[in-house]
Coordinates of N, CA and C and ligand atoms in Angstrom, one line a residue:
M1 N 109.3 7.8 27.3 CA 109.1 8.9 28.3 C 108.3 9.9 27.6
I2 N 108.4 10.3 26.3 CA 107.6 11.3 25.7 C 106.2 10.8 25.7
K3 N 106.1 9.4 25.3 CA 104.9 8.8 25.1 C 104.0 8.9 26.3
C4 N 104.7 8.6 27.6 CA 104.2 8.8 28.8 C 103.8 10.1 29.1
F5 N 104.6 11.0 28.6 CA 104.3 12.3 29.0 C 103.1 12.9 28.1
E6 N 103.1 12.4 26.7 CA 101.9 12.8 25.9 C 100.6 12.2 26.5
K7 N 100.6 10.9 26.9 CA 99.6 10.2 27.5 C 99.0 11.0 28.7
A8 N 100.0 11.6 29.5 CA 99.6 12.1 30.8 C 98.9 13.6 30.3
T9 N 99.6 14.3 29.1 CA 99.0 15.6 28.8 C 97.5 15.3 28.3
K10 N 97.4 14.2 27.4 CA 96.1 14.0 26.8 C 95.1 13.8 28.0
K11 N 95.5 13.1 29.0 CA 94.6 12.7 30.2 C 94.2 14.1 30.7
T12 N 95.4 14.9 31.0 CA 95.1 16.3 31.6 C 94.2 17.0 30.9
I13 N 94.3 17.3 29.5 CA 93.4 17.9 28.6 C 92.1 17.4 28.7
I14 N 91.8 16.1 28.7 CA 90.5 15.5 28.6 C 89.8 15.8 29.9
L15 N 90.8 15.6 31.2 CA 90.0 16.0 32.5 C 89.7 17.5 32.5
A16 N 90.6 18.3 31.9 CA 90.3 19.7 31.9 C 89.0 20.0 31.2
I17 N 88.9 19.6 30.1 CA 87.7 19.7 29.2 C 86.3 19.3 29.9
L18 N 86.5 18.3 30.7 CA 85.5 17.5 31.5 C 85.0 18.5 32.5
C19 N 86.2 19.0 33.3 CA 86.0 19.9 34.4 C 85.3 21.3 33.7
I20 N 85.8 21.8 32.7 CA 85.1 23.0 32.2 C 83.8 22.6 31.8
S21 N 83.5 21.4 31.2 CA 82.1 21.3 30.7 C 81.0 21.2 32.0
V22 N 81.6 20.4 33.1 CA 80.8 20.4 34.3 C 80.6 22.1 34.7
L23 N 81.7 22.7 34.9 CA 81.5 24.0 35.2 C 80.5 24.9 34.5
L24 N 80.6 24.6 33.3 CA 79.5 25.4 32.4 C 78.2 24.9 32.6
L25 N 78.0 23.5 32.7 CA 76.7 23.1 32.9 C 76.2 23.7 34.3
L26 N 77.0 23.6 35.3 CA 76.5 24.2 36.7 C 76.2 25.5 36.3
G27 N 77.0 26.4 35.7 CA 76.8 27.8 35.4 C 75.5 28.0 34.8
A28 N 75.1 27.0 33.9 CA 73.9 27.4 33.0 C 72.7 27.0 34.0
C29 N 72.8 26.1 34.6 CA 71.8 25.6 35.8 C 71.6 26.9 36.7
G30 N 72.6 27.2 37.2 CA 72.4 28.5 38.2 C 71.8 29.6 37.5
E31 N 72.1 30.0 36.2 CA 71.3 30.9 35.6 C 70.0 30.8 35.3
N32 N 69.8 29.4 35.0 CA 68.3 29.0 34.7 C 67.5 29.2 36.1
S33 N 68.1 28.6 37.3 CA 67.4 28.7 38.4 C 67.1 30.1 38.8
G34 N 68.1 31.0 38.7 CA 68.0 32.5 38.8 C 66.8 33.1 38.1
G35 N 66.8 32.8 36.8 CA 65.8 33.1 36.0 C 64.5 32.9 36.3
S36 N 64.3 31.6 36.9 CA 63.0 31.2 37.4 C 62.7 32.0 38.7
E37 N 63.7 32.5 39.5 CA 63.4 33.1 40.7 C 62.8 34.3 40.1
D38 N 63.5 35.0 39.2 CA 63.1 36.5 38.7 C 61.6 36.4 38.3
A39 N 61.5 35.2 37.5 CA 60.1 35.0 36.9 C 59.0 34.9 38.0
T40 N 59.4 34.3 39.2 CA 58.4 34.1 40.4 C 58.3 35.5 41.0
D41 N 59.3 36.2 41.1 CA 59.2 37.6 41.6 C 58.1 38.3 40.8
E42 N 58.5 38.3 39.4 CA 57.4 39.1 38.6 C 56.2 38.8 38.8
T43 N 55.9 37.4 38.8 CA 54.4 36.8 39.0 C 53.8 37.4 40.3
T44 N 54.7 37.2 41.3 CA 54.1 37.9 42.6 C 53.8 39.2 42.6
A45 N 54.9 40.1 42.0 CA 54.5 41.5 42.0 C 53.2 41.8 41.1
A46 N 53.0 41.0 40.0 CA 52.0 41.1 39.3 C 50.5 40.8 40.2
T47 N 50.7 39.7 40.7 CA 49.5 39.3 41.6 C 49.2 40.7 42.6
E48 N 50.4 40.9 43.2 CA 49.9 41.9 44.4 C 49.3 43.2 43.7
E49 N 50.0 43.5 42.7 CA 49.5 44.8 41.9 C 47.9 44.6 41.6
Q50 N 47.6 43.4 41.1 CA 46.3 43.1 40.7 C 45.5 43.0 42.1
T51 N 45.9 42.5 43.2 CA 45.0 42.6 44.3 C 44.9 44.0 44.8
T52 N 45.9 44.8 44.9 CA 45.7 46.2 45.2 C 44.7 46.9 44.3
T53 N 44.8 46.6 43.1 CA 43.7 47.5 42.4 C 42.3 46.9 42.4
E54 N 42.2 45.7 42.7 CA 40.8 45.0 43.0 C 40.3 45.8 44.4
V55 N 41.2 45.9 45.3 CA 40.9 46.3 46.6 C 40.4 47.8 46.3
A56 N 41.2 48.5 45.4 CA 40.9 49.9 45.3 C 39.6 50.1 44.5
A57 N 39.3 49.3 43.6 CA 38.1 49.2 42.9 C 37.0 48.9 43.8
Q58 N 37.1 48.3 44.9 CA 35.9 47.9 45.9 C 35.7 49.1 46.9
V59 N 36.7 49.8 47.1 CA 36.4 51.0 48.0 C 35.9 52.2 47.3
S60 N 34.5 52.4 47.6 CA 33.9 53.7 46.9 C 34.1 54.8 47.6
D61 N 34.0 55.9 46.6 CA 34.1 57.2 47.1 C 32.9 57.9 47.4
T62 N 31.8 57.1 47.4 CA 30.5 57.6 47.5 C 29.8 56.8 48.7
L63 N 29.2 57.5 49.6 CA 28.5 57.0 50.8 C 27.2 57.6 51.0
V64 N 26.1 56.6 51.0 CA 24.6 57.1 51.2 C 24.6 56.5 52.8
V65 N 24.4 57.5 53.6 CA 24.3 57.1 55.1 C 22.9 57.8 55.7
Y66 N 22.2 56.8 56.4 CA 20.8 57.6 56.9 C 20.5 57.0 58.3
F67 N 19.9 57.8 58.9 CA 19.1 57.3 60.1 C 17.7 57.3 59.9
S68 N 16.9 56.3 60.2 CA 15.6 56.3 60.0 C 14.7 55.5 61.1
H69 N 13.7 56.0 61.6 CA 12.9 55.5 62.8 C 11.7 54.5 62.2
T70 N 11.1 55.3 61.5 CA 9.9 54.6 60.9 C 9.9 54.3 59.5
G71 N 11.0 54.3 58.7 CA 11.3 53.9 57.4 C 11.0 54.8 56.4
N72 N 10.6 56.2 56.7 CA 10.5 57.0 55.5 C 11.6 57.4 55.0
T73 N 12.7 57.8 55.8 CA 14.0 58.2 55.2 C 14.8 57.0 54.7
K74 N 14.6 56.0 55.0 CA 15.1 54.7 54.7 C 14.9 54.3 53.0
A75 N 13.4 54.6 52.8 CA 12.9 54.4 51.5 C 13.5 55.4 50.7
V76 N 13.6 56.5 51.1 CA 14.2 57.7 50.2 C 15.8 57.3 50.1
A77 N 16.5 57.1 51.1 CA 18.1 56.6 51.0 C 18.1 55.6 49.9
E78 N 17.2 54.6 49.8 CA 17.6 53.5 49.0 C 17.4 54.0 47.5
K79 N 16.2 54.9 47.3 CA 16.0 55.4 46.0 C 17.2 56.3 45.7
L80 N 17.6 57.0 46.4 CA 18.8 58.1 46.0 C 20.2 57.2 45.7
H81 N 20.1 56.0 46.5 CA 21.4 55.2 46.2 C 21.3 54.7 44.8
E82 N 20.1 54.3 44.3 CA 20.0 53.9 42.9 C 20.5 55.0 41.8
F83 N 20.5 56.2 42.5 CA 21.1 57.2 41.3 C 22.6 57.4 41.6
V84 N 23.0 57.2 42.9 CA 24.4 57.8 42.9 C 25.3 56.5 43.2
G85 N 24.8 55.2 43.7 CA 25.8 54.2 43.8 C 26.6 54.3 45.0
G86 N 27.7 53.7 45.1 CA 28.5 53.7 46.2 C 28.0 52.8 47.4
D87 N 28.2 53.1 48.6 CA 27.9 52.2 49.8 C 26.7 52.8 50.6
L88 N 26.0 52.0 50.8 CA 24.6 52.5 51.6 C 24.9 51.8 53.0
I89 N 24.7 52.8 54.2 CA 24.8 52.3 55.5 C 23.9 52.9 56.3
E90 N 23.1 52.4 57.2 CA 22.1 52.7 58.0 C 22.7 53.0 59.3
I91 N 22.6 54.3 60.0 CA 23.1 54.6 61.3 C 22.1 54.0 62.1
E92 N 22.6 53.0 63.3 CA 21.6 52.4 64.0 C 22.0 52.7 65.4
P93 N 20.9 53.4 66.2 CA 21.3 53.3 67.7 C 21.7 52.2 68.6
V94 N 22.7 52.4 69.5 CA 22.9 51.3 70.3 C 21.6 50.8 71.1
N95 N 21.0 52.1 71.6 CA 19.8 52.1 72.5 C 18.6 52.2 71.5
A96 N 17.8 51.3 71.1 CA 16.6 51.7 70.1 C 15.8 52.5 70.8
Y97 N 15.0 53.6 69.8 CA 14.1 54.2 70.2 C 12.9 53.5 70.3
P98 N 11.9 53.9 71.3 CA 10.7 53.1 71.3 C 9.9 53.1 69.9
E99 N 9.5 51.9 69.5 CA 8.6 51.8 68.2 C 7.4 52.9 68.0
G100 N 7.6 53.4 66.9 CA 6.3 54.2 66.5 C 6.6 55.7 66.7
Y101 N 5.9 56.4 65.9 CA 6.0 57.9 66.0 C 6.0 58.6 67.4
D102 N 4.6 58.4 68.0 CA 4.2 58.9 69.2 C 5.1 58.5 70.5
A103 N 5.7 57.3 70.4 CA 6.5 56.7 71.5 C 7.9 57.3 71.4
A104 N 8.4 57.7 70.2 CA 9.6 58.5 70.1 C 9.8 59.8 70.5
L105 N 8.6 60.6 70.6 CA 8.4 61.8 70.8 C 9.2 62.4 71.9
D106 N 8.8 61.9 73.1 CA 9.5 62.3 74.3 C 11.0 61.9 74.5
P107 N 11.3 60.7 74.2 CA 12.8 60.4 74.3 C 13.6 61.3 73.5
A108 N 13.0 61.7 72.2 CA 13.8 62.5 71.3 C 14.0 64.0 71.8
K109 N 12.8 64.5 72.3 CA 12.7 65.8 73.0 C 13.8 65.8 73.9
Q110 N 13.8 65.0 75.0 CA 14.7 64.9 76.1 C 16.2 64.8 75.8
E111 N 16.5 64.0 74.7 CA 17.9 64.2 74.0 C 18.3 65.5 73.6
Q112 N 17.2 66.1 73.0 CA 17.6 67.4 72.5 C 17.9 68.5 73.5
R113 N 17.1 68.3 74.6 CA 17.3 69.3 75.8 C 18.5 69.1 76.2
E114 N 19.0 67.7 76.6 CA 20.3 67.3 77.0 C 21.4 67.5 76.3
N115 N 21.3 67.9 75.0 CA 22.2 68.0 73.9 C 23.0 66.8 74.0
A116 N 22.2 65.5 74.0 CA 22.9 64.2 74.2 C 23.6 63.8 72.7
R117 N 24.4 62.8 73.0 CA 25.0 62.1 72.1 C 24.8 60.7 71.9
P118 N 23.6 60.3 71.3 CA 23.1 59.1 71.4 C 24.3 57.9 70.8
E119 N 24.6 56.7 71.4 CA 25.7 56.0 70.8 C 25.1 55.2 69.5
I120 N 26.1 55.1 68.6 CA 25.8 54.5 67.4 C 26.6 53.0 67.2
K121 N 25.7 52.1 66.7 CA 26.1 50.7 66.6 C 27.3 50.9 65.7
G122 N 28.6 50.1 66.0 CA 29.4 49.8 64.9 C 30.2 51.0 64.5
T123 N 31.1 50.9 63.6 CA 31.7 52.1 62.7 C 31.7 51.8 61.4
I124 N 32.2 52.9 60.7 CA 32.2 52.7 59.4 C 33.7 52.7 58.8
E125 N 34.1 51.4 58.1 CA 35.4 51.3 57.7 C 35.7 51.9 56.5
H126 N 36.9 52.4 56.3 CA 37.5 53.2 55.0 C 36.7 54.5 55.0
F127 N 36.3 55.1 56.1 CA 35.5 56.5 55.9 C 36.4 57.4 55.2
D128 N 37.6 57.3 55.3 CA 38.6 58.3 54.7 C 38.5 58.2 53.2
S129 N 37.9 57.1 52.6 CA 37.9 57.0 51.2 C 36.8 57.6 50.7
Y130 N 35.6 58.0 51.3 CA 34.5 58.7 50.9 C 34.7 60.1 50.5
E131 N 34.5 60.5 49.5 CA 34.6 62.0 49.1 C 33.2 62.7 49.2
T132 N 32.1 62.1 48.7 CA 30.8 62.7 48.8 C 29.8 61.7 49.8
I133 N 29.4 62.3 50.7 CA 28.6 61.7 51.6 C 27.2 62.1 51.6
Y134 N 26.0 61.3 51.1 CA 24.8 61.7 51.3 C 24.3 61.2 52.7
L135 N 23.8 62.4 53.3 CA 23.3 62.1 54.7 C 21.9 62.2 55.0
G136 N 21.0 61.2 55.4 CA 19.7 61.3 55.5 C 19.1 61.0 56.8
Y137 N 18.1 61.7 57.3 CA 17.5 61.7 58.5 C 16.1 62.4 58.5
P138 N 15.4 61.9 59.6 CA 14.1 62.7 59.8 C 14.1 63.9 60.5
I139 N 13.3 64.9 60.2 CA 13.4 66.0 61.2 C 12.7 65.6 62.3
W140 N 13.5 65.9 63.5 CA 12.9 65.8 64.9 C 13.0 67.1 65.6
W141 N 11.8 67.4 65.9 CA 11.8 68.5 66.7 C 12.6 69.8 66.0
G142 N 12.3 69.9 64.7 CA 12.6 71.0 64.0 C 14.1 70.9 63.4
T143 N 14.9 69.8 63.8 CA 16.4 69.7 63.3 C 16.6 68.2 63.2
T144 N 18.0 68.1 63.0 CA 18.4 66.6 63.0 C 18.1 65.9 64.2
P145 N 18.0 64.6 64.4 CA 17.9 63.8 65.5 C 19.3 63.9 65.9
M146 N 19.6 63.9 67.5 CA 20.9 64.2 68.1 C 21.8 63.0 67.6
I147 N 21.3 62.0 67.1 CA 22.4 60.8 66.7 C 23.1 61.1 65.5
I148 N 22.5 62.2 64.8 CA 23.2 62.8 63.6 C 24.4 63.4 64.0
N149 N 24.2 64.2 65.4 CA 25.4 64.9 65.7 C 26.6 63.9 66.2
T150 N 26.2 62.8 66.8 CA 27.1 61.8 67.2 C 27.8 61.3 65.9
F151 N 27.0 61.1 64.7 CA 27.8 60.7 63.6 C 28.6 61.7 63.1
L152 N 28.3 62.9 62.9 CA 29.3 64.0 62.5 C 30.3 64.1 63.3
E153 N 30.3 63.8 64.7 CA 31.5 64.1 65.6 C 32.3 62.8 65.7
S154 N 31.9 61.7 64.9 CA 32.6 60.5 65.1 C 33.6 60.3 63.9
Y155 N 33.7 61.3 62.7 CA 34.5 61.0 61.8 C 35.2 62.4 61.3
D156 N 36.3 62.3 60.6 CA 36.8 63.6 59.9 C 36.2 63.9 58.7
F157 N 35.3 65.0 58.5 CA 34.7 65.4 57.4 C 35.5 66.5 56.9
S158 N 36.7 67.0 57.2 CA 37.2 68.1 56.3 C 37.6 67.8 55.0
G159 N 37.3 68.5 54.1 CA 37.5 68.4 52.7 C 36.4 67.8 52.0
K160 N 35.5 67.1 52.8 CA 34.3 66.1 52.3 C 33.2 66.8 51.8
T161 N 32.5 66.4 50.7 CA 31.2 67.0 50.3 C 30.0 66.3 51.0
V162 N 29.3 67.1 51.8 CA 27.9 66.4 52.6 C 26.8 67.0 51.8
V163 N 25.8 66.0 51.5 CA 24.8 66.3 50.9 C 23.5 65.9 51.6
P164 N 22.9 66.7 52.4 CA 21.9 66.3 53.4 C 20.5 66.1 52.7
F165 N 19.9 65.1 53.0 CA 18.4 64.8 52.6 C 17.6 64.5 53.9
A166 N 16.3 64.8 53.8 CA 15.5 64.6 55.1 C 13.9 64.3 54.7
T167 N 13.5 63.6 55.7 CA 11.8 63.7 55.5 C 11.2 64.3 56.7
S168 N 10.0 64.8 56.7 CA 9.3 65.2 57.9 C 7.7 65.3 57.7
G169 N 7.1 65.9 58.7 CA 5.7 65.8 58.5 C 5.4 67.3 58.2
G170 N 6.4 68.1 57.7 CA 6.2 69.4 57.1 C 7.1 70.4 57.3
T171 N 7.8 70.4 58.4 CA 8.8 71.2 58.7 C 10.0 71.3 57.7
G172 N 10.5 72.4 57.4 CA 11.4 72.5 56.3 C 12.9 71.8 56.8
I173 N 13.8 72.1 55.9 CA 15.2 71.2 56.2 C 16.1 72.2 56.6
A174 N 15.8 73.7 56.5 CA 16.8 74.6 56.5 C 17.7 74.7 57.9
Q175 N 16.8 74.6 58.9 CA 17.5 74.6 60.4 C 18.5 73.6 60.5
S176 N 18.2 72.3 60.0 CA 18.9 71.1 60.1 C 20.3 71.4 59.1
I177 N 20.1 72.1 58.3 CA 21.4 72.4 57.3 C 22.2 73.2 58.1
E178 N 21.8 74.1 58.7 CA 22.7 75.3 59.5 C 23.3 74.3 60.7
D179 N 22.7 73.5 61.1 CA 23.2 72.8 62.3 C 24.3 72.0 61.9
I180 N 24.0 71.1 60.8 CA 25.0 70.3 60.3 C 26.5 71.1 59.7
R181 N 26.0 72.5 59.2 CA 27.2 73.2 58.7 C 28.1 73.7 60.1
S182 N 27.3 73.9 61.0 CA 28.2 74.3 62.3 C 28.9 73.0 62.9
E183 N 28.5 71.9 62.6 CA 28.9 70.7 63.4 C 30.3 70.3 62.4
V184 N 30.1 70.6 61.1 CA 31.3 70.3 60.1 C 31.7 71.3 59.4
P185 N 32.4 72.3 60.0 CA 32.5 73.5 59.3 C 33.7 73.4 58.2
D186 N 34.4 72.1 58.2 CA 35.5 72.1 57.2 C 35.0 71.3 56.0
A187 N 33.5 70.9 56.0 CA 33.0 70.1 54.9 C 32.3 71.1 54.0
D188 N 32.3 70.8 52.7 CA 31.3 71.5 51.8 C 29.8 70.9 52.1
V189 N 28.9 71.6 52.8 CA 27.8 71.0 52.9 C 26.7 71.8 51.9
R190 N 26.3 70.7 51.1 CA 25.3 71.4 50.0 C 24.0 71.6 50.5
D191 N 23.3 72.2 49.5 CA 22.0 72.5 49.8 C 21.2 71.3 49.9
G192 N 20.6 71.0 51.0 CA 20.0 69.7 51.1 C 18.3 69.7 50.3
L193 N 17.9 68.5 50.5 CA 16.5 68.5 50.0 C 15.7 67.7 50.9
L194 N 14.5 68.4 51.4 CA 13.5 67.7 52.1 C 12.6 66.9 51.1
V195 N 12.7 65.8 51.2 CA 12.0 64.8 50.2 C 10.6 64.7 50.6
R196 N 9.8 65.2 49.7 CA 8.2 64.9 49.9 C 7.7 63.9 48.8
D197 N 8.5 63.8 47.7 CA 8.1 62.8 46.8 C 9.5 62.3 46.1
N198 N 9.5 61.0 45.9 CA 10.9 60.4 45.4 C 11.0 60.9 44.0
D199 N 10.1 61.5 43.2 CA 10.3 62.1 42.0 C 11.2 63.4 42.0
E200 N 11.5 63.9 43.2 CA 12.2 65.2 43.4 C 13.7 64.9 43.3
I201 N 14.1 63.6 43.6 CA 15.4 63.3 44.0 C 16.4 63.5 42.6
E202 N 16.0 62.9 41.6 CA 16.9 62.9 40.2 C 17.0 64.4 39.9
P203 N 16.0 65.2 39.7 CA 16.3 66.5 39.3 C 17.2 67.3 40.3
W204 N 17.1 67.3 41.5 CA 17.7 67.8 42.6 C 19.2 67.5 42.4
L205 N 19.5 66.2 42.3 CA 20.8 65.7 42.1 C 21.5 66.3 40.9
K206 N 20.7 66.3 39.6 CA 21.3 67.0 38.6 C 21.6 68.4 38.6
N207 N 20.6 69.0 39.4 CA 20.7 70.2 39.6 C 21.9 70.8 40.3
L208 N 22.5 69.8 41.3 CA 23.6 70.2 42.0 C 24.8 69.7 41.5
G209 N 24.6 69.1 40.2 CA 25.9 68.6 39.4 C 26.4 67.4 39.9
L210 N 25.6 66.5 40.7 CA 26.2 65.2 41.4 C 25.9 64.1 40.5
I211 N 24.9 64.2 39.6 CA 24.7 63.1 38.6 C 24.4 63.9 37.2
E212 N 24.6 63.3 36.1 CA 24.4 63.7 34.7 C 22.9 63.5 34.3
Ligands
LIG301 C1 10.6 62.2 67.6 C2 10.0 62.9 66.5 C3 10.0 64.2 66.3 C4 9.4 64.9 65.1 N1 9.7 66.2 64.9 C5 9.1 66.6 63.8 C6 9.1 68.2 63.4 O1 9.6 68.8 64.4 N2 8.7 68.6 62.5 C7 7.9 67.8 61.3 O2 7.4 68.3 60.4 N3 8.0 66.3 61.6 C8 8.4 66.0 62.7 N4 8.4 64.5 62.9 C9 7.9 63.6 61.9 C10 9.1 63.0 61.2 O3 9.9 63.8 60.8 C11 8.5 62.2 60.0 O4 7.6 61.4 60.3 C12 9.7 61.6 59.2 O5 9.2 61.2 57.9 C13 10.0 60.3 59.8 O6 11.0 59.6 59.3 P1 11.4 58.1 59.4 O7 10.5 57.2 59.1 O8 12.7 57.9 58.4 O9 11.9 57.9 60.8 C14 8.9 63.9 64.2 C15 8.7 62.6 64.3 C16 9.4 62.0 65.6 C17 9.4 60.7 65.9

């Protein structure tokens, strides 16, 4: 009877040990799988962080944007962009002006008389991220082409620095700067440059403290 009891106790102990071992093993597996989940979470977080940083690095705070009908301002914009970097974007009208200097004179005058806002192709993404905006245009009838007014009214310029530059057949830039300032009163509109020679660009930017 005692032997039988002893046998039964031994069996129970062995069973209990087996059960505990199985339970411990399961526990360990559980911990491991939880650990690998944590590791996966960490990897995902690291990847997301990296992606956000990469996106942040791609979005520049500098924009060089210009309108050019016959190419003079475009050439200046490209030169200026070499100094300041950032994004370079052309303002293109939905309805193109007739080709050539003379052909554009009357339509441009008409737009000015009507205080028109010629439509611009497309929109600029991430405009909010730009802090300094270099704005280039030809002088048309003494000031900015009306499409520049459309541009200035299309985005929120408050708190931004606007740096105008222009080309012309001789007229100065002063009137256009005044007009830009009244379009975007909440922006810091710097003294612009009428570019007669590309060699003027670098000293002007240095003088404004915009490049070193
Ligand atoms: C419609 C029109 C109006 C212009 N008005 C003036 C002007 O008032 N004063 C001036 O000096 N040049 C004037 N110009 C000459 C342009 O400002 C000059 O050719 C400029 O460099 C053209 O730049 P773009 O090649 O980038 O279009 C005018 C040209 C056009 C087509």
